[in-house]
mmCIF file of C-alpha atoms in Angstrom:
data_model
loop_
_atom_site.group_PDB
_atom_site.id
_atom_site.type_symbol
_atom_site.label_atom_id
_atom_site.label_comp_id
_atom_site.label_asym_id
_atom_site.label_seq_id
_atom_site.Cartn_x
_atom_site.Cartn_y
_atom_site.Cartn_z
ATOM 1 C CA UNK L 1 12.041 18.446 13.034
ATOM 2 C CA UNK L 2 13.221 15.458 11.314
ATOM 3 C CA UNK L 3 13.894 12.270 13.291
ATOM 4 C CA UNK L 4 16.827 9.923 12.901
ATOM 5 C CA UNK L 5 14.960 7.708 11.030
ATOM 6 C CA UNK L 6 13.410 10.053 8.888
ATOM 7 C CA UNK L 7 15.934 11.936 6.867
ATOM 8 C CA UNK L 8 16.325 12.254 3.254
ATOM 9 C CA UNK L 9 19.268 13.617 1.748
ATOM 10 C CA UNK L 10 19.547 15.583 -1.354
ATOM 11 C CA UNK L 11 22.588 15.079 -3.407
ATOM 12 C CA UNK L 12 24.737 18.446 -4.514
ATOM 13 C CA UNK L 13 24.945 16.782 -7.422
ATOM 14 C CA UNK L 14 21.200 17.121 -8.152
ATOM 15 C CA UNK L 15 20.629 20.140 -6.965
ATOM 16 C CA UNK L 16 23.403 21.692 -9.672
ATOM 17 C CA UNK L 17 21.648 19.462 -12.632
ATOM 18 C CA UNK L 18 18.451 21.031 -11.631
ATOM 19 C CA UNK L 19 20.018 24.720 -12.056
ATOM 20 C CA UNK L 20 21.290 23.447 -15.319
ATOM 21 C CA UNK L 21 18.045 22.366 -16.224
ATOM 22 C CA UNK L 22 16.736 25.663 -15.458
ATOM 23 C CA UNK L 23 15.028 24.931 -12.037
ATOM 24 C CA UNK L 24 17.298 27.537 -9.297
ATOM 25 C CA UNK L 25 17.685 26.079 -6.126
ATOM 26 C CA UNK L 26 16.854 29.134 -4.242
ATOM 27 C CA UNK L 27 13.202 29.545 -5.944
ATOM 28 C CA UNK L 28 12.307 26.124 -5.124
ATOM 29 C CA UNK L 29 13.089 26.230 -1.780
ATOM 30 C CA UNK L 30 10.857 29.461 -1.453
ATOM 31 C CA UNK L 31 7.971 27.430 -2.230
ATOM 32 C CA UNK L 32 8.050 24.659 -0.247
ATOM 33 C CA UNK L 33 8.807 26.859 2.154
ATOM 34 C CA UNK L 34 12.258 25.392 3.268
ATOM 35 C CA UNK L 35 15.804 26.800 4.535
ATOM 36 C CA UNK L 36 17.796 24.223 3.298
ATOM 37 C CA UNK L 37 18.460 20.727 1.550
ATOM 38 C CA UNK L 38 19.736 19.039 4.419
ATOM 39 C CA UNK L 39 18.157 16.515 7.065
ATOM 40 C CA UNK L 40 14.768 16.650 4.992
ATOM 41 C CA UNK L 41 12.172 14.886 6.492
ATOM 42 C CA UNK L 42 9.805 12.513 3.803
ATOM 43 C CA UNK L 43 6.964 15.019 3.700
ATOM 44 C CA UNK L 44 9.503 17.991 3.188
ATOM 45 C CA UNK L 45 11.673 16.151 0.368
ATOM 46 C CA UNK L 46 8.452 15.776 -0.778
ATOM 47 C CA UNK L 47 7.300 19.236 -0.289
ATOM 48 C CA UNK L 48 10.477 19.757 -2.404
ATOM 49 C CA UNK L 49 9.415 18.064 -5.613
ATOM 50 C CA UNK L 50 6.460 19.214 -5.568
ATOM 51 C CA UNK L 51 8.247 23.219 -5.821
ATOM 52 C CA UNK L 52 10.566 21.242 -8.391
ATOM 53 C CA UNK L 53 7.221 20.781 -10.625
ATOM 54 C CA UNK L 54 5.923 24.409 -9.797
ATOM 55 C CA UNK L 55 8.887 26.020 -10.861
ATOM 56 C CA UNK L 56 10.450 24.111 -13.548
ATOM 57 C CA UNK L 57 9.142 24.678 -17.116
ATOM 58 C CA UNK L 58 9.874 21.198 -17.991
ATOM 59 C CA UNK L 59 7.327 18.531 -17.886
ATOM 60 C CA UNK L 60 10.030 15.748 -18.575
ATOM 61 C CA UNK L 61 12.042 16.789 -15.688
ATOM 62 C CA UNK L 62 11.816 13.653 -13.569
ATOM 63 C CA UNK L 63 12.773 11.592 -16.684
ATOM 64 C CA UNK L 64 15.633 13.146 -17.411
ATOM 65 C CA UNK L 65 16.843 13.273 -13.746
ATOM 66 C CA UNK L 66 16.381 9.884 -13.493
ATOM 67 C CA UNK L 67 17.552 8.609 -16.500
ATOM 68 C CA UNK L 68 21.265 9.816 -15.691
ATOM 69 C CA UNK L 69 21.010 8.801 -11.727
ATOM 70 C CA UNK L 70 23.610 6.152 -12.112
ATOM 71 C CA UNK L 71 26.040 7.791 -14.178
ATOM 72 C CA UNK L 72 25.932 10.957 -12.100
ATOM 73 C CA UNK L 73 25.715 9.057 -9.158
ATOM 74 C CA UNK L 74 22.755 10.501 -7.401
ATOM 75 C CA UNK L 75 22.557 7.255 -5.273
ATOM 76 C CA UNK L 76 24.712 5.332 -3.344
ATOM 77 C CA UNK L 77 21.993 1.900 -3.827
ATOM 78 C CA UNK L 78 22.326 2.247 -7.848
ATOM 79 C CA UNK L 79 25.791 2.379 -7.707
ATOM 80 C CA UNK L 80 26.334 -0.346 -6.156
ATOM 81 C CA UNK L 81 23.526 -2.492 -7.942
ATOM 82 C CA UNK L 82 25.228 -1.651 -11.074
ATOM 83 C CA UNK L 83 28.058 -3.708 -9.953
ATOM 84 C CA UNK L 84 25.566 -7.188 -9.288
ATOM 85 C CA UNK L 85 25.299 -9.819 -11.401
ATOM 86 C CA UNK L 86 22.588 -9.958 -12.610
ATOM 87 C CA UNK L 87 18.872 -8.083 -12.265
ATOM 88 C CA UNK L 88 18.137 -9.976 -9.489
ATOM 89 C CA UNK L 89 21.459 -8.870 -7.425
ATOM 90 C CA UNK L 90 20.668 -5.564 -8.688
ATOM 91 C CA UNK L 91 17.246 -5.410 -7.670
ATOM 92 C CA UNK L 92 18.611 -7.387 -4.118
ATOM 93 C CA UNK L 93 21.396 -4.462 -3.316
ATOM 94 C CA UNK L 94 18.581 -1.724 -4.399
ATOM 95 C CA UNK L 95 16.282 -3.229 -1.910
ATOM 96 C CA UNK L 96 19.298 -3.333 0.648
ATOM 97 C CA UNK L 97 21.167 -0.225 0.434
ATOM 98 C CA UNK L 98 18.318 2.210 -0.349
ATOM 99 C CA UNK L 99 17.235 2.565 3.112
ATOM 100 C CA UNK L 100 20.801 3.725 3.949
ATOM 101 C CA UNK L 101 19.752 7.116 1.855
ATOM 102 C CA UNK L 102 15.654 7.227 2.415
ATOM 103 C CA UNK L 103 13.051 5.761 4.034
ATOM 104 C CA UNK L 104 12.093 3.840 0.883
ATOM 105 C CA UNK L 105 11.443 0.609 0.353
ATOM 106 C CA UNK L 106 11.966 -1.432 -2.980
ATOM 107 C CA UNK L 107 9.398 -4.846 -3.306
ATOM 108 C CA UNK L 108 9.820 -7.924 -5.725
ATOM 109 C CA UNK L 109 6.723 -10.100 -6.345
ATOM 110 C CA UNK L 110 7.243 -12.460 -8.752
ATOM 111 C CA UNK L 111 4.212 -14.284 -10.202
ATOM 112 C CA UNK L 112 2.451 -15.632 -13.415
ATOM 113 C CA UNK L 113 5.717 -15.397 -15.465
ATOM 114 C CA UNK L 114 6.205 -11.414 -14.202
ATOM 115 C CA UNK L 115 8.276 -9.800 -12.146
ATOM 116 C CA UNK L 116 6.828 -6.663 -10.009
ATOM 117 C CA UNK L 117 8.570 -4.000 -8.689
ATOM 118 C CA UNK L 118 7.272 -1.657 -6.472
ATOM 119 C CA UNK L 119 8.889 1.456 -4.340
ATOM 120 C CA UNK L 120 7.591 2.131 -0.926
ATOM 121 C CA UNK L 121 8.056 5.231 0.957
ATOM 122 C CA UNK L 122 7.486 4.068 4.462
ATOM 123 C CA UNK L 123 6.453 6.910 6.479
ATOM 124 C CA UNK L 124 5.027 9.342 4.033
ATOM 125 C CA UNK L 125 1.374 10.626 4.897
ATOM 126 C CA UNK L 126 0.353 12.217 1.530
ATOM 127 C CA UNK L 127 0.738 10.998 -2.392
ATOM 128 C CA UNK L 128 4.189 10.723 -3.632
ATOM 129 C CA UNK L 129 5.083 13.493 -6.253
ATOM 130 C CA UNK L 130 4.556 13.339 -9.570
ATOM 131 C CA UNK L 131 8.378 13.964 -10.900
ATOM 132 C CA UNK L 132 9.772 11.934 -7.929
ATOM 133 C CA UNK L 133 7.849 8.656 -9.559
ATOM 134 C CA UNK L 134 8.770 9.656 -12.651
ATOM 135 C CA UNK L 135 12.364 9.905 -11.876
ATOM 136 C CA UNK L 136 12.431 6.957 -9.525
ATOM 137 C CA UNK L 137 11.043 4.537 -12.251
ATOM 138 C CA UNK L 138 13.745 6.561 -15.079
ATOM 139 C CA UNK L 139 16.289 5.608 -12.830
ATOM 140 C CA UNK L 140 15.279 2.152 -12.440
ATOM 141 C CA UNK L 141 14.886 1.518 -15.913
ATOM 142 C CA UNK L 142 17.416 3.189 -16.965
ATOM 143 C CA UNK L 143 19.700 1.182 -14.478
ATOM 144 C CA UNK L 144 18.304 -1.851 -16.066
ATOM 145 C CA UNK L 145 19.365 -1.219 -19.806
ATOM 146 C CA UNK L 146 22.688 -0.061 -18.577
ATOM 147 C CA UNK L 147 23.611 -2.922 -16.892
ATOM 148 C CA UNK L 148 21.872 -5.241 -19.443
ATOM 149 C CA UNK L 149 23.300 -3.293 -22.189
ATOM 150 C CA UNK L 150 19.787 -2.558 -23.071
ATOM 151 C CA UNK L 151 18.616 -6.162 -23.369
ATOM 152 C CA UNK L 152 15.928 -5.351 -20.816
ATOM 153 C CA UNK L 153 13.179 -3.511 -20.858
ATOM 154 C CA UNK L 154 10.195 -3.404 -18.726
ATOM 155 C CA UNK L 155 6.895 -5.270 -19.909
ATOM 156 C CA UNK L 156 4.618 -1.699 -18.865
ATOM 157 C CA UNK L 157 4.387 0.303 -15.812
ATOM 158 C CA UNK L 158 1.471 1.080 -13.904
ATOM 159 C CA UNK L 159 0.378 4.397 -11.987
ATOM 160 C CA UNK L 160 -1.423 5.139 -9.299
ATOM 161 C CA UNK L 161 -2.137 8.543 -10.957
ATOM 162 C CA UNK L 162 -4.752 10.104 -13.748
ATOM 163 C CA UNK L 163 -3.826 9.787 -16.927
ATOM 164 C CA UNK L 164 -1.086 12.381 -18.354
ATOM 165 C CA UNK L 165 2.087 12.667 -20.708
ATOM 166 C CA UNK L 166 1.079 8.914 -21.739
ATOM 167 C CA UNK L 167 3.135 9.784 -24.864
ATOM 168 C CA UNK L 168 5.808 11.190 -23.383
ATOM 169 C CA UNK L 169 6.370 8.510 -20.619
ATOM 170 C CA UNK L 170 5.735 5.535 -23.113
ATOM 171 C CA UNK L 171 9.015 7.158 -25.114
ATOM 172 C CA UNK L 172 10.810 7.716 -21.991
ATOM 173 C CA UNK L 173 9.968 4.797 -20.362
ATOM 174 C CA UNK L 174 10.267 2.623 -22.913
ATOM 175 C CA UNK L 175 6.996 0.762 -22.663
ATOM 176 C CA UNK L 176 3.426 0.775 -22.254
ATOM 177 C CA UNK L 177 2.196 3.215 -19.356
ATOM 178 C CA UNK L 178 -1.138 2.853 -17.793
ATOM 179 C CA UNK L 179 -2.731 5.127 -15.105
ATOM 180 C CA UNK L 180 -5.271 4.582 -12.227
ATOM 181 C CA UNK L 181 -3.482 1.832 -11.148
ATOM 182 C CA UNK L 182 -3.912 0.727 -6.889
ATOM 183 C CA UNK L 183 -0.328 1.074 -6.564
ATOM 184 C CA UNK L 184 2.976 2.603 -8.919
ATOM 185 C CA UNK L 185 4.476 -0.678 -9.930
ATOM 186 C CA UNK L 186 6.979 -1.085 -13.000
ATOM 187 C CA UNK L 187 6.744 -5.082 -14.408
ATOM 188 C CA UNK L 188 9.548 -7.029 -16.002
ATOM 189 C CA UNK L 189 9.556 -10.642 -17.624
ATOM 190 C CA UNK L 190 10.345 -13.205 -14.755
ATOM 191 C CA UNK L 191 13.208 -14.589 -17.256
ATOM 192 C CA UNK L 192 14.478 -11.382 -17.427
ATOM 193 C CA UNK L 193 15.616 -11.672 -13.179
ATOM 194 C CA UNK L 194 18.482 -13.786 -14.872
ATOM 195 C CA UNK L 195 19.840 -11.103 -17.345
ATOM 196 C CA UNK L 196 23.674 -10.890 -16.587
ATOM 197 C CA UNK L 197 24.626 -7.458 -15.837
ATOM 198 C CA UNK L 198 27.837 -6.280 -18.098
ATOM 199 C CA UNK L 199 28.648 -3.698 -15.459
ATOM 200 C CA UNK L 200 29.601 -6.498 -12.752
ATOM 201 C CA UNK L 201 32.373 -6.297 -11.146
ATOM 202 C CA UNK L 202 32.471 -8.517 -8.020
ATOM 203 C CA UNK L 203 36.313 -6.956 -6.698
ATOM 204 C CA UNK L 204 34.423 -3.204 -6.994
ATOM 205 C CA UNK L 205 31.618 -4.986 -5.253
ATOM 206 C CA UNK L 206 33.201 -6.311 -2.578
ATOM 207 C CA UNK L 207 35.205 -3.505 -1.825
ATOM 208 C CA UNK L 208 31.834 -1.648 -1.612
ATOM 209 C CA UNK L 209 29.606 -3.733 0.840
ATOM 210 C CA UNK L 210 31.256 -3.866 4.012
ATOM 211 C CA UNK L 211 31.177 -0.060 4.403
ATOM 212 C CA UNK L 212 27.314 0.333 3.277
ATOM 213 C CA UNK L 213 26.709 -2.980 5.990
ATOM 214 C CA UNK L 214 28.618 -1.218 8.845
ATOM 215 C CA UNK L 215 26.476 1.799 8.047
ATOM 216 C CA UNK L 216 23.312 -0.321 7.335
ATOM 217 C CA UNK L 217 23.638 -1.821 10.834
ATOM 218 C CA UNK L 218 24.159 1.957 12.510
ATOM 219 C CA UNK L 219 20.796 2.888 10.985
ATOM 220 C CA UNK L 220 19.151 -0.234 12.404
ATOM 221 C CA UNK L 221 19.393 0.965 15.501
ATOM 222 C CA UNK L 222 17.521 3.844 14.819
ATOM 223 C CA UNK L 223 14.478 1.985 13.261
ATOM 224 C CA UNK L 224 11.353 2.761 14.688
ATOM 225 C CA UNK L 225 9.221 -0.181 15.858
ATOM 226 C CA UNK L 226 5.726 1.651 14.067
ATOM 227 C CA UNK L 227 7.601 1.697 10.759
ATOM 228 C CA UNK L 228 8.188 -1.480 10.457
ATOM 229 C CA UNK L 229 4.789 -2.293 11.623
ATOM 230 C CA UNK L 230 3.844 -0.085 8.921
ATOM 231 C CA UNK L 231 5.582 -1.586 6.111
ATOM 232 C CA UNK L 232 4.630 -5.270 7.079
ATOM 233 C CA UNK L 233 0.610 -3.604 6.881
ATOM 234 C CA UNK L 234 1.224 -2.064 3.693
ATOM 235 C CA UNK L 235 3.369 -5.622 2.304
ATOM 236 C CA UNK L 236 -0.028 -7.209 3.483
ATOM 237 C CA UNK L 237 -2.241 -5.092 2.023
ATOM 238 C CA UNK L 238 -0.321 -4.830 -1.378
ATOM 239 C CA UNK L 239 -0.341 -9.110 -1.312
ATOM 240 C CA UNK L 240 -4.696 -8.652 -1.610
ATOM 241 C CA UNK L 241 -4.395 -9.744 2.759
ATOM 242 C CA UNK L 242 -6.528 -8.773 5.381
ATOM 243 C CA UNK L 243 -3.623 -7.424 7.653
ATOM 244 C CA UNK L 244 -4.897 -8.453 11.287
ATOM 245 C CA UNK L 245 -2.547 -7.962 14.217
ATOM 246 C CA UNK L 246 -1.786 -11.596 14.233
ATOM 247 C CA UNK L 247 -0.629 -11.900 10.327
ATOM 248 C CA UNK L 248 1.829 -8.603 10.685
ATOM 249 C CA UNK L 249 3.143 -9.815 14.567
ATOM 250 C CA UNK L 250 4.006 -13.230 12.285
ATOM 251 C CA UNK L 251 5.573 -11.177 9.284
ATOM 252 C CA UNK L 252 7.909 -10.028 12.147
ATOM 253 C CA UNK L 253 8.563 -13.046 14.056
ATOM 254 C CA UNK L 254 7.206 -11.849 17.541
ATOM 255 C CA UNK L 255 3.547 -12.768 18.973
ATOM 256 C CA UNK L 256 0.787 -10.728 18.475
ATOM 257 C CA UNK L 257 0.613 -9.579 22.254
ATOM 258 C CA UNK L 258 4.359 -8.793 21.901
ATOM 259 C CA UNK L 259 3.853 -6.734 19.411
ATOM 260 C CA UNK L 260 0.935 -5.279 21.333
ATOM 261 C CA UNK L 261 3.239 -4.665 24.298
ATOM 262 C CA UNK L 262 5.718 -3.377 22.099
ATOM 263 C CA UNK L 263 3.686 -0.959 20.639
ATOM 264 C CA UNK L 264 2.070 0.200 23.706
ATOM 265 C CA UNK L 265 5.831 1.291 25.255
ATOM 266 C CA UNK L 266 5.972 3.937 21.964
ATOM 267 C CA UNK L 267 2.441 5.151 22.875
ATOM 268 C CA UNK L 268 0.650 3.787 20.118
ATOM 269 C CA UNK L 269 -1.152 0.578 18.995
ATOM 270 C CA UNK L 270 -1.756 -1.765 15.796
ATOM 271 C CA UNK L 271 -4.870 -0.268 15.322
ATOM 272 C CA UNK L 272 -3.492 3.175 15.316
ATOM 273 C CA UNK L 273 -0.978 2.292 13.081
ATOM 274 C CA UNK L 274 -3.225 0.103 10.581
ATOM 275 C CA UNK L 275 -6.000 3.307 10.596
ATOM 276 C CA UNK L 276 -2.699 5.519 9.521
ATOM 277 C CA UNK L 277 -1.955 2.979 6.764
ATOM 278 C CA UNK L 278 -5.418 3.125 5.380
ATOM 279 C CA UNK L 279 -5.895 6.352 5.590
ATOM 280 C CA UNK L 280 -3.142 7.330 3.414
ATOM 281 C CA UNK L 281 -3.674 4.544 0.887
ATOM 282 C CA UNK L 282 -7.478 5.814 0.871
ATOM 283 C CA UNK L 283 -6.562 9.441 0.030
ATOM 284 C CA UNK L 284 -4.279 8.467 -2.367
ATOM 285 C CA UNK L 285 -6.529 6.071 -4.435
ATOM 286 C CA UNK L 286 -9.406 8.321 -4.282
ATOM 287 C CA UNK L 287 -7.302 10.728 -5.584
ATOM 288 C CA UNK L 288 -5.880 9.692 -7.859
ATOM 289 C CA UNK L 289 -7.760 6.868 -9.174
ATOM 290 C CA UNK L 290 -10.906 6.130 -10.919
ATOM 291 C CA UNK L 291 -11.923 2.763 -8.269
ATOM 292 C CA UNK L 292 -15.002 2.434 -6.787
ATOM 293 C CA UNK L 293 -14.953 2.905 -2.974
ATOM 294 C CA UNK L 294 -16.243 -0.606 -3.307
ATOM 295 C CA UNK L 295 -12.996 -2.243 -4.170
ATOM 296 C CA UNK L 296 -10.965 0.413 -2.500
ATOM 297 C CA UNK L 297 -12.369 -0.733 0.764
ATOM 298 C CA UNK L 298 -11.502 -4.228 -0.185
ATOM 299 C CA UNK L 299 -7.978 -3.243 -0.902
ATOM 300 C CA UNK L 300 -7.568 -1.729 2.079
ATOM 301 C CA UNK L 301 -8.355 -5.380 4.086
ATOM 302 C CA UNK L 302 -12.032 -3.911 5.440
ATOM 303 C CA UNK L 303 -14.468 -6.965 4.919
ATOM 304 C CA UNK L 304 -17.189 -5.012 3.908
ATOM 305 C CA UNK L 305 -17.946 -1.534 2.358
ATOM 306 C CA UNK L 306 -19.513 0.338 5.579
ATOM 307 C CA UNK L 307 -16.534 -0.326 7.480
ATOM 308 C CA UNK L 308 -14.699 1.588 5.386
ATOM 309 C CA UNK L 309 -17.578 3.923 5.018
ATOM 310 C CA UNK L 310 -17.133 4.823 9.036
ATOM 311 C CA UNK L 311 -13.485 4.644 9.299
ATOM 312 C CA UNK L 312 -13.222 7.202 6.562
ATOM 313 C CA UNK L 313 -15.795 9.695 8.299
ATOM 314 C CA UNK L 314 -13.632 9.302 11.584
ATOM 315 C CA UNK L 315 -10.643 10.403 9.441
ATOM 316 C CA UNK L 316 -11.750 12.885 7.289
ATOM 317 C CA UNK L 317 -15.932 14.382 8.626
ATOM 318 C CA UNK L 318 -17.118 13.022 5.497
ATOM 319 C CA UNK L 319 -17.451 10.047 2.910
ATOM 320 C CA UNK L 320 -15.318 8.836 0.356
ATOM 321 C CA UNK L 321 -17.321 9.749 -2.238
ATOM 322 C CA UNK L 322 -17.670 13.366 -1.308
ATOM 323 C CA UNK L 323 -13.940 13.663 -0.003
ATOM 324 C CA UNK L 324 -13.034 12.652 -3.619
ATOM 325 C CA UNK L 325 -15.834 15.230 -5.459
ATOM 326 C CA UNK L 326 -13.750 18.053 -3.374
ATOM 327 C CA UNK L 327 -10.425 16.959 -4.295
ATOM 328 C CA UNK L 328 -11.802 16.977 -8.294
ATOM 329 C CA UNK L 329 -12.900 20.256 -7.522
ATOM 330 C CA UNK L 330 -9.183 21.550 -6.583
#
């Protein structure tokens, strides 16, 4: 059962472009073993693309999905970032709105002259599926050159992934692709925040907002105090931080022993919900990645190796190392 803060919505609209793309609705819900489309929880909608890559005979499907998101209006977030600016107010009402149709969450970082983006899925406990990246960064990119009447393009993008369809995704894409990477992360100039979008239109846009804010506050309400201590963790971790108790309860304006309080009312704790971070990040990179447990125990804030070591043998009955060897083995 999916909770109120933890639904994911599948547009009609996709579903018939998938038939027409030869993917039947009916066959893909067979094998991920769902009834319907509706109220999807994260791990089902992902459950979902994953059956969207079993039964589709495309390889490319993800691209093309996501290339024509904003035209076909897929999501309520693009189509209203189309109507920004600039990249920067695009990238600002992504950030805003998405969480009004997923519990995703878009990041800027902005450093050395480049501007990061990165899309967070909040509560999911397993890797994120291959076409859902590859349509989430189509439809970014895509949303980018449409708006910019294609005077931006993305410097590379980086995935968390092993290496496949590099020539395919650099044509897509539009850009160098590398794979292995800690985290999926697409990277754009810093100057090219500024780019004017030619699809603004501020009356549209302000005829737009104060529905999606009404709604945006509704949904507040429903936030779960873990998730957010969740995201803060992951924000830390993806900034190179140790994420102690005291750095997140900052990150959310509260003390640390109100946040301890806080947590201890939804029968949990930080370190429950720091372990759950790791853990995930951990299966993922081993997975899918060629780091050394080394530096994937430093990216996941331990101060030393054997910490990690033990942590991982309390999650899993076995070492990194040997967790991954099984994994390569299928």
């Amino acid at each position: 059962m999916t909770s109120a803060r933890d639904i994911v919505p599948i547009s009609a609209r996709l579903l018939e472009r998938l038939e027409a793309l030869g993917t039947p609705r009916d066959r893909v819900l067979a094998h991920a073993g769902l009834a319907a489309t509706t109220a999807l929880s994260t791990e089902q909608f992902f459950a979902f693309w994953r059956a969207v890559e079993e039964v589709s005979p495309r390889r490319d499907l993800g691209l093309v999905v996501g290339a024509e998101a904003s035209e076909r209006g897929y999501s309520v977030a693009s189509a209203a970032a189309l109507h920004a600016a600039d990249l920067a107010g695009a990238l600002h009402t992504l950030a805003r709105y998405k969480r009004l149709t997923c519990p995703e969450v878009v990041e800027l970082e902005v450093a050395r002259g480049e501007a990061h983006v990165r899309f967070h899925w909040v509560l999911a406990t397993s890797e994120v599926p291959r076409l859902l990246v590859d349509s989430t960064f189509a439809s970014f990119t895509s949303l980018a050159r449409r708006g910019t009447a294609g005077a931006v393009a993305p410097l590379r993008i980086e995935l968390a992934r092993a290496a496949g369809d590099a020539a395919l995704l650099r044509e897509r894409l539009g850009c160098p692709v590398a794979f292995g990477a800690p985290v999926d992360r697409i990277t754009f100039a810093e100057r090219a925040l500024a780019a004017r979008f030619v699809t603004a239109d501020a009356e549209a846009f302000s005829r737009v907002v104060p529905g999606l804010e009404a709604e945006l506050v509704g949904r507040s309400r429903t936030r779960s105090l873990r998730d957010e201590v969740r995201l803060v963790i992951a924000r830390k971790m993806s900034s190179g931080a140790r994420p102690s108790v005291d750095q997140v309860a900052r990150g959310m304006h509260v003390s640390a022993r109100t946040l301890q309080r806080r947590l201890g009312e939804e029968r949990t704790s930080y370190q429950e919900q720091l372990d759950a971070v790791r853990r995930t990040s951990a299966r993922r990179l081993l997975a899918n990645t060629d780091l050394d447990p080394i530096d994937i125990a430093f990216l996941l804030g331990f101060e030393e190796p054997n910490s990690f070591v033990r942590a991982f043998r309390g999650w899993e009955r076995t070492t990194p190392t040997r967790w991954r060897a099984r994994v390569a083995r299928g």
